[in-house]
Short mmCIF file of C-alpha atoms in Angstrom, two decimals:
data_model
loop_
_atom_site.label_atom_id
_atom_site.label_comp_id
_atom_site.label_asym_id
_atom_site.label_seq_id
_atom_site.Cartn_x
_atom_site.Cartn_y
_atom_site.Cartn_z
CA UNK A 1 104.87 51.90 -76.41
CA UNK A 2 101.43 52.72 -75.04
CA UNK A 3 100.27 56.29 -75.53
CA UNK A 4 98.28 57.10 -72.41
CA UNK A 5 96.07 60.14 -72.73
CA UNK A 6 94.83 60.05 -69.16
CA UNK A 7 95.77 58.35 -65.92
CA UNK A 8 93.45 58.42 -62.92
CA UNK A 9 93.25 56.58 -59.61
CA UNK A 10 91.10 56.50 -56.52
CA UNK A 11 91.14 54.75 -53.14
CA UNK A 12 88.35 52.31 -52.39
CA UNK A 13 87.16 50.59 -49.19
CA UNK A 14 85.85 47.03 -49.38
CA UNK A 15 84.30 45.62 -46.19
CA UNK A 16 85.72 42.31 -45.01
CA UNK A 17 83.26 39.61 -44.01
CA UNK A 18 83.82 39.48 -40.26
CA UNK A 19 87.47 40.35 -39.67
CA UNK A 20 90.86 39.30 -41.00
CA UNK A 21 93.32 38.57 -38.19
CA UNK A 22 97.04 37.79 -38.43
CA UNK A 23 99.93 38.11 -35.99
CA UNK A 24 100.32 41.84 -36.73
CA UNK A 25 96.70 42.80 -36.09
CA UNK A 26 93.11 42.71 -37.33
CA UNK A 27 91.26 44.46 -40.15
CA UNK A 28 87.61 44.84 -41.08
CA UNK A 29 88.18 46.91 -44.26
CA UNK A 30 90.31 46.12 -47.31
CA UNK A 31 91.76 49.41 -48.56
CA UNK A 32 92.77 49.35 -52.22
CA UNK A 33 93.60 51.80 -54.99
CA UNK A 34 92.00 51.34 -58.40
CA UNK A 35 93.94 52.86 -61.30
CA UNK A 36 92.72 53.52 -64.85
CA UNK A 37 94.73 54.28 -67.99
CA UNK A 38 92.89 55.64 -71.02
CA UNK A 39 94.10 55.60 -74.61
CA UNK A 40 92.28 55.84 -77.94
CA UNK A 41 88.89 55.00 -76.50
CA UNK A 42 90.24 52.04 -74.51
CA UNK A 43 90.68 51.74 -70.75
CA UNK A 44 93.08 49.53 -68.84
CA UNK A 45 92.64 48.99 -65.12
CA UNK A 46 94.71 47.74 -62.21
CA UNK A 47 94.36 47.44 -58.46
CA UNK A 48 96.89 47.55 -55.66
CA UNK A 49 96.89 47.19 -51.88
CA UNK A 50 99.21 49.50 -49.94
CA UNK A 51 100.64 47.43 -47.09
CA UNK A 52 101.79 48.86 -43.78
CA UNK A 53 104.35 46.05 -43.29
CA UNK A 54 106.23 47.55 -46.23
CA UNK A 55 105.80 51.15 -45.06
CA UNK A 56 102.98 51.83 -47.52
CA UNK A 57 99.74 53.69 -46.94
CA UNK A 58 96.93 54.82 -49.22
CA UNK A 59 98.42 58.31 -48.96
CA UNK A 60 102.02 57.36 -49.72
CA UNK A 61 101.09 55.18 -52.71
CA UNK A 62 98.79 57.91 -54.03
CA UNK A 63 101.72 60.34 -53.79
CA UNK A 64 103.92 57.91 -55.75
CA UNK A 65 101.31 57.64 -58.47
CA UNK A 66 100.74 61.39 -58.62
CA UNK A 67 104.48 61.95 -58.97
CA UNK A 68 104.70 59.87 -62.16
CA UNK A 69 101.35 60.87 -63.70
CA UNK A 70 102.88 63.35 -66.16
CA UNK A 71 105.51 60.86 -67.30
CA UNK A 72 102.94 58.07 -67.69
CA UNK A 73 100.79 60.31 -69.84
CA UNK A 74 103.69 60.88 -72.23
CA UNK A 75 103.76 57.16 -73.02
CA UNK A 76 105.48 54.24 -71.28
CA UNK A 77 105.59 50.47 -71.51
CA UNK A 78 106.11 47.85 -68.82
CA UNK A 79 109.87 47.74 -69.43
CA UNK A 80 110.25 51.50 -68.92
CA UNK A 81 108.01 51.31 -65.86
CA UNK A 82 110.39 48.89 -64.12
CA UNK A 83 113.10 51.56 -64.22
CA UNK A 84 110.78 54.44 -63.43
CA UNK A 85 109.42 53.12 -60.13
CA UNK A 86 110.56 50.76 -57.37
CA UNK A 87 108.80 47.47 -56.67
CA UNK A 88 105.67 47.90 -54.59
CA UNK A 89 101.96 48.56 -54.70
CA UNK A 90 102.07 51.71 -56.85
CA UNK A 91 104.02 50.06 -59.66
CA UNK A 92 101.77 47.01 -59.45
CA UNK A 93 98.63 49.04 -60.21
CA UNK A 94 100.32 50.73 -63.16
CA UNK A 95 101.91 47.59 -64.55
CA UNK A 96 98.69 45.60 -64.46
CA UNK A 97 96.77 48.49 -66.02
CA UNK A 98 99.33 48.63 -68.85
CA UNK A 99 98.88 44.92 -69.53
CA UNK A 100 95.10 45.33 -69.53
CA UNK A 101 95.27 48.36 -71.82
CA UNK A 102 97.43 46.48 -74.32
CA UNK A 103 95.01 43.55 -74.23
CA UNK A 104 92.04 45.82 -74.90
CA UNK A 105 93.80 47.68 -77.74
CA UNK A 106 95.18 44.55 -79.41
CA UNK A 107 92.13 42.35 -78.91
CA UNK A 108 94.40 39.65 -77.50
CA UNK A 109 94.18 38.33 -73.93
CA UNK A 110 97.10 39.00 -71.62
CA UNK A 111 98.02 35.33 -71.48
CA UNK A 112 98.67 35.44 -75.23
CA UNK A 113 100.59 38.71 -75.01
CA UNK A 114 102.77 37.16 -72.30
CA UNK A 115 103.41 34.00 -74.34
CA UNK A 116 101.59 31.77 -71.88
CA UNK A 117 99.37 28.73 -72.32
CA UNK A 118 95.62 29.27 -72.05
CA UNK A 119 94.83 29.44 -68.30
CA UNK A 120 92.84 26.72 -66.55
CA UNK A 121 90.97 26.37 -63.26
CA UNK A 122 93.03 26.37 -60.07
CA UNK A 123 92.55 25.24 -56.48
CA UNK A 124 93.02 28.10 -54.05
CA UNK A 125 93.71 28.02 -50.34
CA UNK A 126 91.15 29.51 -47.98
CA UNK A 127 92.44 31.55 -45.05
CA UNK A 128 91.61 30.77 -41.42
CA UNK A 129 92.26 33.88 -39.34
CA UNK A 130 94.28 33.85 -36.14
CA UNK A 131 92.22 33.23 -33.00
CA UNK A 132 91.83 30.89 -30.08
CA UNK A 133 92.30 27.18 -30.83
CA UNK A 134 88.57 26.66 -30.34
CA UNK A 135 87.58 29.50 -32.68
CA UNK A 136 90.04 28.39 -35.38
CA UNK A 137 88.84 24.78 -35.15
CA UNK A 138 85.26 25.97 -35.61
CA UNK A 139 86.25 28.15 -38.57
CA UNK A 140 87.91 25.12 -40.16
CA UNK A 141 84.75 23.07 -39.70
CA UNK A 142 82.78 25.81 -41.44
CA UNK A 143 85.24 25.61 -44.35
CA UNK A 144 84.99 21.85 -44.87
CA UNK A 145 84.28 22.37 -48.58
CA UNK A 146 87.73 23.93 -49.03
CA UNK A 147 90.41 21.42 -49.97
CA UNK A 148 93.36 23.61 -48.92
CA UNK A 149 93.40 25.75 -45.78
CA UNK A 150 95.90 28.49 -44.96
CA UNK A 151 96.02 28.74 -41.18
CA UNK A 152 97.25 31.97 -39.61
CA UNK A 153 99.44 31.53 -36.54
CA UNK A 154 100.82 34.05 -34.07
CA UNK A 155 103.48 32.66 -31.72
CA UNK A 156 102.32 31.89 -28.17
CA UNK A 157 99.65 29.19 -28.25
CA UNK A 158 100.49 27.96 -31.74
CA UNK A 159 101.01 24.35 -30.68
CA UNK A 160 97.47 24.25 -29.34
CA UNK A 161 96.17 25.99 -32.46
CA UNK A 162 97.87 23.52 -34.80
CA UNK A 163 96.58 20.49 -32.90
CA UNK A 164 93.03 21.87 -32.67
CA UNK A 165 92.93 22.63 -36.40
CA UNK A 166 94.16 19.19 -37.37
CA UNK A 167 91.68 17.46 -35.06
CA UNK A 168 88.87 19.53 -36.60
CA UNK A 169 89.83 18.78 -40.22
CA UNK A 170 91.88 15.56 -40.26
CA UNK A 171 91.94 15.31 -44.06
CA UNK A 172 92.51 18.91 -45.16
CA UNK A 173 95.79 20.03 -46.69
CA UNK A 174 97.26 22.72 -44.45
CA UNK A 175 99.55 25.69 -45.01
CA UNK A 176 100.70 27.26 -41.75
CA UNK A 177 101.43 31.00 -41.97
CA UNK A 178 103.19 32.52 -38.98
CA UNK A 179 103.65 35.99 -40.53
CA UNK A 180 107.10 36.35 -38.85
CA UNK A 181 105.71 35.55 -35.38
CA UNK A 182 108.01 32.66 -34.43
CA UNK A 183 111.42 33.07 -32.80
CA UNK A 184 114.68 31.18 -32.80
CA UNK A 185 113.82 29.62 -29.45
CA UNK A 186 110.40 28.35 -30.57
CA UNK A 187 111.12 27.47 -34.19
CA UNK A 188 112.18 23.85 -33.78
CA UNK A 189 109.38 22.79 -31.44
CA UNK A 190 106.76 24.56 -33.57
CA UNK A 191 108.17 22.95 -36.71
CA UNK A 192 108.10 19.53 -35.07
CA UNK A 193 104.43 20.06 -34.25
CA UNK A 194 103.80 21.16 -37.82
CA UNK A 195 105.39 17.93 -39.03
CA UNK A 196 103.35 15.86 -36.59
CA UNK A 197 100.06 17.24 -37.95
CA UNK A 198 101.16 16.69 -41.55
CA UNK A 199 101.36 20.32 -42.62
CA UNK A 200 102.30 20.78 -46.29
CA UNK A 201 104.11 24.10 -45.86
CA UNK A 202 105.20 26.66 -43.26
CA UNK A 203 105.12 30.24 -44.50
CA UNK A 204 107.53 32.89 -43.15
CA UNK A 205 108.08 31.53 -39.62
CA UNK A 206 110.78 34.06 -38.65
CA UNK A 207 111.10 37.83 -39.13
CA UNK A 208 112.61 38.72 -42.48
CA UNK A 209 115.63 40.29 -40.80
CA UNK A 210 116.24 37.22 -38.61
CA UNK A 211 115.78 34.27 -40.94
CA UNK A 212 119.44 33.37 -41.46
CA UNK A 213 119.17 30.52 -38.93
CA UNK A 214 117.00 28.65 -41.43
CA UNK A 215 120.19 27.93 -43.39
CA UNK A 216 121.47 25.48 -40.79
CA UNK A 217 118.15 24.04 -39.70
CA UNK A 218 116.78 20.65 -40.68
CA UNK A 219 113.53 21.77 -42.20
CA UNK A 220 111.08 19.04 -41.18
CA UNK A 221 108.39 20.79 -43.23
CA UNK A 222 109.11 22.84 -46.38
CA UNK A 223 109.43 26.54 -45.58
CA UNK A 224 108.17 29.36 -47.80
CA UNK A 225 109.48 32.95 -47.94
CA UNK A 226 106.89 35.71 -47.97
CA UNK A 227 107.98 38.89 -46.20
CA UNK A 228 111.61 37.98 -47.00
CA UNK A 229 110.95 37.93 -50.76
CA UNK A 230 109.97 40.78 -53.08
CA UNK A 231 111.89 40.61 -56.37
CA UNK A 232 114.55 38.54 -58.13
CA UNK A 233 117.25 40.39 -56.19
CA UNK A 234 116.67 38.31 -53.03
CA UNK A 235 116.66 34.85 -54.62
CA UNK A 236 120.36 34.06 -54.28
CA UNK A 237 120.36 34.82 -50.54
CA UNK A 238 117.14 32.95 -49.87
CA UNK A 239 118.03 29.73 -51.67
CA UNK A 240 119.78 28.24 -48.61
CA UNK A 241 116.98 29.30 -46.26
CA UNK A 242 113.75 28.47 -48.04
CA UNK A 243 112.25 25.71 -50.16
CA UNK A 244 109.47 27.84 -51.66
CA UNK A 245 108.70 31.50 -52.35
CA UNK A 246 105.38 33.34 -52.18
CA UNK A 247 105.07 35.74 -55.12
CA UNK A 248 102.60 38.58 -54.66
CA UNK A 249 102.05 41.27 -57.26
CA UNK A 250 101.99 44.06 -54.68
CA UNK A 251 105.46 43.02 -53.48
CA UNK A 252 107.06 42.44 -56.87
CA UNK A 253 105.55 45.59 -58.35
CA UNK A 254 103.37 44.04 -61.00
CA UNK A 255 102.93 41.14 -63.36
CA UNK A 256 106.03 41.94 -65.42
CA UNK A 257 108.49 41.45 -62.57
CA UNK A 258 106.42 38.63 -61.06
CA UNK A 259 106.65 36.56 -64.25
CA UNK A 260 110.41 37.07 -64.42
CA UNK A 261 110.74 36.26 -60.71
CA UNK A 262 108.78 33.05 -61.14
CA UNK A 263 110.96 31.95 -64.05
CA UNK A 264 114.21 32.63 -62.19
CA UNK A 265 112.94 30.98 -59.00
CA UNK A 266 111.98 27.81 -60.86
CA UNK A 267 115.42 27.72 -62.48
CA UNK A 268 117.00 27.88 -59.01
CA UNK A 269 114.90 25.01 -57.67
CA UNK A 270 112.30 26.85 -55.60
CA UNK A 271 108.72 25.70 -55.36
CA UNK A 272 106.24 28.43 -56.18
CA UNK A 273 103.35 29.83 -54.21
CA UNK A 274 101.28 32.70 -55.60
CA UNK A 275 99.51 34.74 -52.97
CA UNK A 276 97.52 37.92 -52.57
CA UNK A 277 96.52 40.67 -50.22
CA UNK A 278 92.88 40.92 -49.12
CA UNK A 279 91.46 42.57 -52.21
CA UNK A 280 88.93 42.28 -55.00
CA UNK A 281 88.77 40.18 -58.15
CA UNK A 282 90.59 42.95 -60.00
CA UNK A 283 93.73 42.08 -58.02
CA UNK A 284 93.15 38.34 -58.47
CA UNK A 285 92.87 38.44 -62.28
CA UNK A 286 96.57 39.04 -63.10
CA UNK A 287 97.61 36.87 -60.15
CA UNK A 288 95.49 34.05 -61.60
CA UNK A 289 97.68 34.05 -64.72
CA UNK A 290 100.83 34.08 -62.61
CA UNK A 291 99.52 31.15 -60.55
CA UNK A 292 99.26 28.80 -63.52
CA UNK A 293 101.50 25.84 -62.73
CA UNK A 294 102.28 27.01 -59.18
CA UNK A 295 102.71 24.43 -56.41
CA UNK A 296 100.47 26.39 -54.03
CA UNK A 297 97.80 28.97 -54.87
CA UNK A 298 96.43 31.42 -52.30
CA UNK A 299 94.05 33.69 -54.17
CA UNK A 300 91.09 33.80 -51.83
CA UNK A 301 91.02 37.60 -51.36
CA UNK A 302 87.49 38.11 -52.73
CA UNK A 303 86.17 35.19 -50.66
CA UNK A 304 87.08 37.15 -47.54
CA UNK A 305 85.10 40.23 -48.59
CA UNK A 306 81.48 41.04 -47.85
CA UNK A 307 81.05 41.88 -51.56
CA UNK A 308 83.14 41.91 -54.73
CA UNK A 309 83.21 43.79 -58.03
CA UNK A 310 80.27 43.66 -60.44
CA UNK A 311 82.08 41.27 -62.81
CA UNK A 312 83.99 39.06 -60.38
CA UNK A 313 86.21 36.06 -60.90
CA UNK A 314 84.05 32.92 -60.61
CA UNK A 315 84.71 30.72 -57.56
CA UNK A 316 83.19 27.33 -56.85
CA UNK A 317 84.20 26.53 -53.29
CA UNK A 318 88.00 26.14 -53.54
CA UNK A 319 88.06 26.25 -57.36
CA UNK A 320 88.96 29.56 -58.98
CA UNK A 321 88.14 29.97 -62.67
CA UNK A 322 89.54 32.28 -65.37
CA UNK A 323 88.46 35.90 -64.96
CA UNK A 324 86.00 37.45 -67.42
CA UNK A 325 87.76 39.55 -70.07
CA UNK A 326 85.54 42.48 -69.14
CA UNK A 327 87.11 42.50 -65.66
CA UNK A 328 90.78 42.46 -66.73
CA UNK A 329 93.07 41.03 -69.32
#
């Protein structure tokens, strides 16, 4: 069990390059919380992104962390942490910091501590924000070097958006992310259009509380759960509705639960996508380990920022490389 002598955390603002637009709104700043655990001259760090869709704010997550500070400083491990806090951004920052602290103290990388194979380079999706068909087509043309594009959709006008994107980049692999913006009345025609343009995946087409109709639908394109999926508890219900799940550390509450979720999902026949919030390389580092072997990788958070941390994860166009040990893990 880690003996933590001091836990500290602070909110940080990271400007987004341009703006990040999805069906629920636009942002120009990525708001994160960086957390540090200190023990015996070593420091472990983690980052989380409070997300309004899940009723989280910088203030509410800070309150969660402050409430457990005394307990954390008496000594906890990742297993105890799962029982101490619910899944979400606060637990993610703590869990990832615990993994990093153990790596620093033991001199072993996290992938070894977790019993994983040595990580290798991955191909990440690059996000095209929601906009007019013309604007999205132009953004796709400017991202021609990216082999996999994640296209944000928003409901009305999505047929035109899908067609414009495909005409702009006829050879790119496409993930279509509706962020819950489609409805029962539009689902089939939108899915037929997605099939016609050769989309590889449709992510969360319906609201999480209204996705039961996917059970009886002929899914012309594989469908991935995002907002409908947080931890292992939802897998049994989702199996008849989705072909794939999007695992994000801020939803699952850290790397510990995310690894278990991935294992259980694979055993139940799901394809795996590993995604992220808009955040820095410190958030990407543990997600990079989780994404090893995934069917789809969406870890472009730092590519959407105006700047990143001093020791960032290396990217070469759509290729993401192992993070430096000095960053995390």
